[in-house]
């Protein structure tokens, strides 16, 4: 259990530096790309060459992952020759961690030299044109907890990470989204590729029918319980972000429907589409320097 003093120091420069120093002392890898794997999508981490694995419970200041389908480990290695760090399992608001703890890895990665963050998640499809198994490039987000003042940037701002009022109109990098479209077309994945708006909620209960209808009418194409807080902290610290949602279920919008959202369906869809999603992400990583002037 966290004490009050833990809350105060969560995600602070000192705390994140201590974690980054510990990791630097335990691995030779100096990652330029950070990857966060969503529910059932942890296979990406297994593509890393010469992997060095750290259980979250062994890393100073890291919370541990409590969700089934999330391995709970950090993997360093190279993907297509690029030095990467991969979170095999992430942290969520509904696990009860302070929000600054959930996003602590983003700041640790920044301090280790990461320039580009790639996030994946499983999400419920609100857009009626979306099918289970579609992959949605996130072009924008709606931060529902943020409307209630729940933000990983709440509290005193540390200018060493970023500015007090960071811009979010360019949160999801345009060039990387274009690169993803190009890669998907080359791989023959365009049939199941979408691009849309992701809405984050606190969870862990899935949405009611009325909530799904409301979110859809507000312009959300998919709904989930992750990613946005990580993106806000990564953007605050000046990292480029790219994120994909695997549409693992269709959000229930109709009172006559017998469908029910459940975590097993989320994991099963992940298993079915995982390899293609991994191929897409690894191809994007392979192209980062060529197409996007990333300095490797
Ligand atoms: N709602 C919220 N989060 C989710 C869903 C959903 O339908 N599917 C996967 N994560």
Short mmCIF file of C-alpha atoms and ligand atoms in Angstrom, two decimals:
data_model
loop_
_atom_site.label_atom_id
_atom_site.label_comp_id
_atom_site.label_asym_id
_atom_site.label_seq_id
_atom_site.Cartn_x
_atom_site.Cartn_y
_atom_site.Cartn_z
CA UNK A 1 0.00 0.00 0.00
CA UNK A 2 1.26 3.51 -0.79
CA UNK A 3 1.73 6.05 1.99
CA UNK A 4 0.94 9.78 1.65
CA UNK A 5 4.63 10.59 1.06
CA UNK A 6 4.66 8.09 -1.82
CA UNK A 7 1.76 9.98 -3.38
CA UNK A 8 3.64 13.30 -3.14
CA UNK A 9 6.75 11.94 -4.86
CA UNK A 10 4.95 9.87 -7.54
CA UNK A 11 6.46 10.59 -10.92
CA UNK A 12 8.74 13.31 -9.54
CA UNK A 13 12.01 14.09 -11.31
CA UNK A 14 13.97 12.55 -8.44
CA UNK A 15 11.91 9.36 -8.40
CA UNK A 16 12.05 8.91 -12.18
CA UNK A 17 15.80 9.68 -12.26
CA UNK A 18 16.47 7.06 -9.61
CA UNK A 19 14.60 4.46 -11.66
CA UNK A 20 16.34 5.50 -14.90
CA UNK A 21 19.75 5.33 -13.17
CA UNK A 22 18.97 1.85 -11.84
CA UNK A 23 17.92 0.63 -15.29
CA UNK A 24 20.98 2.21 -16.95
CA UNK A 25 23.18 0.37 -14.50
CA UNK A 26 21.46 -2.94 -15.28
CA UNK A 27 21.23 -2.80 -19.09
CA UNK A 28 23.50 -1.67 -21.90
CA UNK A 29 20.53 -0.88 -24.13
CA UNK A 30 19.90 2.84 -24.67
CA UNK A 31 16.40 2.78 -26.12
CA UNK A 32 15.19 5.32 -28.68
CA UNK A 33 11.73 3.76 -29.00
CA UNK A 34 9.35 2.85 -26.18
CA UNK A 35 6.48 0.44 -26.74
CA UNK A 36 3.54 -0.19 -24.42
CA UNK A 37 1.69 -3.46 -25.06
CA UNK A 38 -2.04 -3.61 -24.40
CA UNK A 39 -4.21 -6.49 -23.18
CA UNK A 40 -3.35 -9.67 -25.06
CA UNK A 41 -0.80 -7.82 -27.22
CA UNK A 42 2.33 -8.55 -25.19
CA UNK A 43 3.75 -10.72 -28.00
CA UNK A 44 5.46 -7.64 -29.43
CA UNK A 45 8.00 -7.84 -26.61
CA UNK A 46 8.94 -11.34 -27.77
CA UNK A 47 10.12 -9.91 -31.09
CA UNK A 48 12.95 -8.04 -29.37
CA UNK A 49 16.42 -9.43 -30.10
CA UNK A 50 18.87 -10.07 -27.24
CA UNK A 51 16.15 -9.34 -24.70
CA UNK A 52 16.90 -8.25 -21.17
CA UNK A 53 13.87 -8.68 -18.96
CA UNK A 54 13.07 -6.93 -15.67
CA UNK A 55 10.02 -7.84 -13.65
CA UNK A 56 8.16 -4.70 -12.57
CA UNK A 57 8.37 -5.89 -8.99
CA UNK A 58 12.21 -5.76 -9.22
CA UNK A 59 12.40 -2.21 -10.62
CA UNK A 60 12.65 0.57 -8.02
CA UNK A 61 9.51 2.75 -7.89
CA UNK A 62 7.62 0.72 -10.49
CA UNK A 63 4.11 -0.42 -9.58
CA UNK A 64 3.25 -4.04 -10.45
CA UNK A 65 0.69 -5.07 -13.04
CA UNK A 66 -2.37 -6.70 -11.53
CA UNK A 67 -4.36 -7.48 -14.67
CA UNK A 68 -4.73 -10.94 -16.23
CA UNK A 69 -3.30 -10.76 -19.78
CA UNK A 70 -0.53 -8.34 -18.73
CA UNK A 71 2.84 -10.01 -18.02
CA UNK A 72 4.21 -7.23 -15.85
CA UNK A 73 7.74 -6.87 -17.14
CA UNK A 74 10.00 -4.45 -18.95
CA UNK A 75 11.93 -5.84 -21.90
CA UNK A 76 14.97 -4.12 -23.41
CA UNK A 77 16.40 -5.22 -26.75
CA UNK A 78 16.51 -4.37 -30.42
CA UNK A 79 13.62 -4.48 -32.85
CA UNK A 80 14.71 -4.43 -36.49
CA UNK A 81 18.07 -3.19 -35.25
CA UNK A 82 16.60 -0.30 -33.27
CA UNK A 83 17.18 -0.13 -29.51
CA UNK A 84 13.79 -0.42 -27.81
CA UNK A 85 12.17 -0.80 -24.43
CA UNK A 86 8.86 -2.59 -24.25
CA UNK A 87 6.33 -2.59 -21.43
CA UNK A 88 4.73 -6.00 -21.40
CA UNK A 89 1.71 -4.90 -19.41
CA UNK A 90 0.69 -1.42 -18.32
CA UNK A 91 -0.94 0.23 -15.34
CA UNK A 92 -4.50 1.49 -15.21
CA UNK A 93 -6.46 3.93 -13.08
CA UNK A 94 -8.84 1.17 -11.98
CA UNK A 95 -5.98 -0.74 -10.34
CA UNK A 96 -6.05 1.98 -7.71
CA UNK A 97 -2.63 3.53 -8.35
CA UNK A 98 -2.21 7.28 -8.21
CA UNK A 99 -2.38 8.52 -11.79
CA UNK A 100 1.23 9.82 -11.62
CA UNK A 101 2.37 6.28 -10.80
CA UNK A 102 0.61 4.90 -13.87
CA UNK A 103 2.55 7.22 -16.14
CA UNK A 104 5.91 7.07 -14.34
CA UNK A 105 7.44 4.77 -16.99
CA UNK A 106 6.99 7.48 -19.66
CA UNK A 107 9.22 9.87 -17.71
CA UNK A 108 11.73 7.12 -17.00
CA UNK A 109 11.90 6.35 -20.73
CA UNK A 110 12.37 10.04 -21.53
CA UNK A 111 15.28 10.23 -19.11
CA UNK A 112 16.77 7.12 -20.76
CA UNK A 113 16.70 8.81 -24.19
CA UNK A 114 13.47 7.53 -25.73
CA UNK A 115 12.19 9.84 -28.50
CA UNK A 116 9.20 7.95 -29.86
CA UNK A 117 6.46 6.15 -27.95
CA UNK A 118 4.24 3.51 -29.52
CA UNK A 119 1.21 2.39 -27.53
CA UNK A 120 -1.23 -0.42 -28.23
CA UNK A 121 -4.50 -1.21 -26.50
CA UNK A 122 -7.68 -3.21 -26.79
CA UNK A 123 -10.80 -1.08 -27.15
CA UNK A 124 -14.53 -1.35 -27.63
CA UNK A 125 -15.78 -0.16 -31.02
CA UNK A 126 -18.38 2.62 -30.87
CA UNK A 127 -18.25 3.50 -34.55
CA UNK A 128 -20.91 1.37 -36.22
CA UNK A 129 -18.66 0.74 -39.24
CA UNK A 130 -16.01 -0.90 -37.09
CA UNK A 131 -15.78 -4.69 -36.86
CA UNK A 132 -14.21 -6.85 -34.17
CA UNK A 133 -10.57 -7.34 -35.19
CA UNK A 134 -10.23 -3.92 -36.85
CA UNK A 135 -7.11 -1.96 -35.97
CA UNK A 136 -7.67 1.76 -35.34
CA UNK A 137 -4.89 4.31 -35.65
CA UNK A 138 -5.65 6.81 -32.89
CA UNK A 139 -5.78 10.28 -34.40
CA UNK A 140 -7.10 12.05 -31.30
CA UNK A 141 -8.52 11.37 -27.87
CA UNK A 142 -11.23 12.42 -25.42
CA UNK A 143 -9.90 12.40 -21.88
CA UNK A 144 -13.02 11.88 -19.74
CA UNK A 145 -11.17 11.65 -16.39
CA UNK A 146 -9.48 14.92 -17.35
CA UNK A 147 -12.90 16.63 -17.42
CA UNK A 148 -13.12 15.79 -13.71
CA UNK A 149 -9.64 17.14 -12.95
CA UNK A 150 -7.99 13.71 -12.94
CA UNK A 151 -4.77 14.35 -14.85
CA UNK A 152 -1.26 12.92 -14.54
CA UNK A 153 -0.03 16.52 -14.85
CA UNK A 154 -2.07 17.82 -11.91
CA UNK A 155 0.06 19.30 -9.16
CA UNK A 156 3.17 21.48 -9.39
CA UNK A 157 4.73 21.44 -12.86
CA UNK A 158 8.36 20.37 -13.17
CA UNK A 159 9.83 22.40 -16.04
CA UNK A 160 12.61 19.83 -16.43
CA UNK A 161 10.00 17.57 -18.04
CA UNK A 162 7.85 20.11 -19.89
CA UNK A 163 5.68 23.20 -19.82
CA UNK A 164 2.76 23.86 -17.48
CA UNK A 165 0.13 23.90 -20.26
CA UNK A 166 1.19 21.43 -22.95
CA UNK A 167 -0.54 21.47 -26.33
CA UNK A 168 -2.55 18.33 -27.17
CA UNK A 169 -3.86 19.23 -30.63
CA UNK A 170 -0.88 17.39 -32.14
CA UNK A 171 -0.77 14.54 -29.61
CA UNK A 172 -0.74 11.74 -32.21
CA UNK A 173 2.07 12.39 -34.66
CA UNK A 174 0.80 13.05 -38.17
CA UNK A 175 3.88 11.63 -39.94
CA UNK A 176 3.74 8.41 -37.94
CA UNK A 177 0.05 8.02 -38.71
CA UNK A 178 0.81 8.43 -42.41
CA UNK A 179 3.65 5.94 -42.12
CA UNK A 180 1.22 3.47 -40.49
CA UNK A 181 -1.21 3.86 -43.39
CA UNK A 182 1.61 3.23 -45.88
CA UNK A 183 2.88 0.19 -43.97
CA UNK A 184 -0.63 -1.26 -43.63
CA UNK A 185 -1.21 -0.87 -47.36
CA UNK A 186 2.08 -2.61 -48.18
CA UNK A 187 1.29 -5.48 -45.81
CA UNK A 188 -2.23 -5.87 -47.23
CA UNK A 189 -3.89 -4.82 -44.00
CA UNK A 190 -5.90 -1.86 -45.30
CA UNK A 191 -9.16 -3.86 -45.15
CA UNK A 192 -9.13 -3.87 -41.38
CA UNK A 193 -7.42 -0.52 -40.77
CA UNK A 194 -9.38 2.41 -39.35
CA UNK A 195 -8.39 5.81 -38.01
CA UNK A 196 -10.41 7.46 -35.28
CA UNK A 197 -10.91 9.04 -31.89
CA UNK A 198 -10.25 7.08 -28.69
CA UNK A 199 -12.08 7.92 -25.48
CA UNK A 200 -10.62 6.90 -22.13
CA UNK A 201 -12.74 6.11 -19.08
CA UNK A 202 -11.65 5.08 -15.61
CA UNK A 203 -13.21 1.59 -15.67
CA UNK A 204 -13.09 -1.15 -14.54
CA UNK A 205 -16.80 -1.62 -15.27
CA UNK A 206 -17.57 -1.66 -18.97
CA UNK A 207 -19.86 1.10 -20.20
CA UNK A 208 -23.62 1.11 -19.97
CA UNK A 209 -25.66 1.36 -23.15
CA UNK A 210 -26.50 5.00 -22.37
CA UNK A 211 -22.80 5.78 -21.85
CA UNK A 212 -21.85 4.16 -25.16
CA UNK A 213 -24.51 6.17 -26.95
CA UNK A 214 -23.30 9.36 -25.29
CA UNK A 215 -19.64 8.72 -26.17
CA UNK A 216 -20.54 7.92 -29.75
CA UNK A 217 -22.58 11.11 -30.08
CA UNK A 218 -19.59 13.06 -28.72
CA UNK A 219 -17.41 11.85 -31.58
CA UNK A 220 -15.60 8.88 -30.04
CA UNK A 221 -14.98 5.90 -32.32
CA UNK A 222 -13.55 3.57 -29.67
CA UNK A 223 -13.55 3.40 -25.88
CA UNK A 224 -11.01 1.97 -23.46
CA UNK A 225 -9.31 2.38 -20.10
CA UNK A 226 -5.71 3.23 -20.98
CA UNK A 227 -3.17 4.98 -23.23
CA UNK A 228 -4.38 8.60 -22.94
CA UNK A 229 -2.63 9.30 -19.63
CA UNK A 230 0.59 7.87 -21.01
CA UNK A 231 0.28 10.00 -24.15
CA UNK A 232 -0.33 13.17 -22.11
CA UNK A 233 2.83 12.60 -20.04
CA UNK A 234 4.90 11.55 -23.07
CA UNK A 235 3.81 14.63 -25.04
CA UNK A 236 4.45 16.86 -22.04
CA UNK A 237 8.02 15.54 -22.08
CA UNK A 238 8.34 16.11 -25.84
CA UNK A 239 8.22 12.52 -27.08
CA UNK A 240 6.41 11.70 -30.33
CA UNK A 241 3.43 9.41 -29.88
CA UNK A 242 1.76 6.84 -32.06
CA UNK A 243 -1.04 4.58 -30.82
CA UNK A 244 -3.14 1.70 -32.14
CA UNK A 245 -6.37 0.26 -30.77
CA UNK A 246 -7.36 -3.29 -31.54
CA UNK A 247 -11.16 -3.33 -31.64
CA UNK A 248 -11.71 -6.34 -29.44
CA UNK A 249 -15.48 -6.05 -29.05
CA UNK A 250 -18.31 -3.85 -30.23
CA UNK A 251 -19.66 -1.57 -27.55
CA UNK A 252 -23.31 -2.40 -26.87
CA UNK A 253 -25.50 0.45 -28.16
CA UNK A 254 -28.88 -1.22 -28.44
CA UNK A 255 -31.27 -2.16 -25.62
CA UNK A 256 -32.45 -5.23 -27.59
CA UNK A 257 -28.91 -6.59 -27.94
CA UNK A 258 -27.92 -9.74 -26.07
CA UNK A 259 -24.17 -8.92 -26.45
CA UNK A 260 -22.12 -8.29 -23.32
CA UNK A 261 -18.60 -6.86 -23.16
CA UNK A 262 -16.22 -9.17 -21.34
CA UNK A 263 -12.46 -9.43 -20.75
CA UNK A 264 -12.15 -12.92 -22.29
CA UNK A 265 -13.42 -11.64 -25.64
CA UNK A 266 -10.87 -8.82 -25.42
CA UNK A 267 -8.02 -11.31 -24.91
CA UNK A 268 -9.28 -13.72 -27.61
CA UNK A 269 -9.44 -10.97 -30.26
CA UNK A 270 -5.91 -10.01 -29.27
CA UNK A 271 -4.75 -13.57 -29.88
CA UNK A 272 -6.36 -13.67 -33.34
CA UNK A 273 -5.01 -10.36 -34.64
CA UNK A 274 -1.84 -10.14 -32.55
CA UNK A 275 0.65 -11.31 -35.16
CA UNK A 276 -0.53 -8.83 -37.78
CA UNK A 277 -0.47 -6.02 -35.26
CA UNK A 278 3.06 -7.01 -34.22
CA UNK A 279 4.17 -7.10 -37.86
CA UNK A 280 2.72 -3.65 -38.43
CA UNK A 281 4.42 -2.14 -35.38
CA UNK A 282 7.79 -3.75 -36.14
CA UNK A 283 7.67 -2.52 -39.74
CA UNK A 284 6.87 1.00 -38.51
CA UNK A 285 9.83 0.82 -36.10
CA UNK A 286 12.09 -0.39 -38.94
CA UNK A 287 11.14 2.68 -41.00
CA UNK A 288 11.37 5.30 -38.25
CA UNK A 289 14.78 6.69 -39.17
CA UNK A 290 14.26 6.51 -42.92
CA UNK A 291 10.90 8.24 -43.09
CA UNK A 292 10.82 10.42 -40.04
CA UNK A 293 14.29 11.84 -39.49
CA UNK A 294 14.53 10.11 -36.17
CA UNK A 295 18.09 10.22 -34.94
CA UNK A 296 19.39 6.71 -34.43
N1 LIG B 1 -14.88 -0.71 -23.04
C1 LIG B 1 -13.83 -0.25 -22.33
N2 LIG B 1 -12.64 -0.75 -22.40
C2 LIG B 1 -12.43 -1.78 -23.24
C3 LIG B 1 -13.46 -2.30 -24.01
C4 LIG B 1 -14.76 -1.75 -23.90
O1 LIG B 1 -15.74 -2.17 -24.55
N3 LIG B 1 -12.92 -3.32 -24.74
C5 LIG B 1 -11.62 -3.38 -24.42
N4 LIG B 1 -11.30 -2.45 -23.50
#
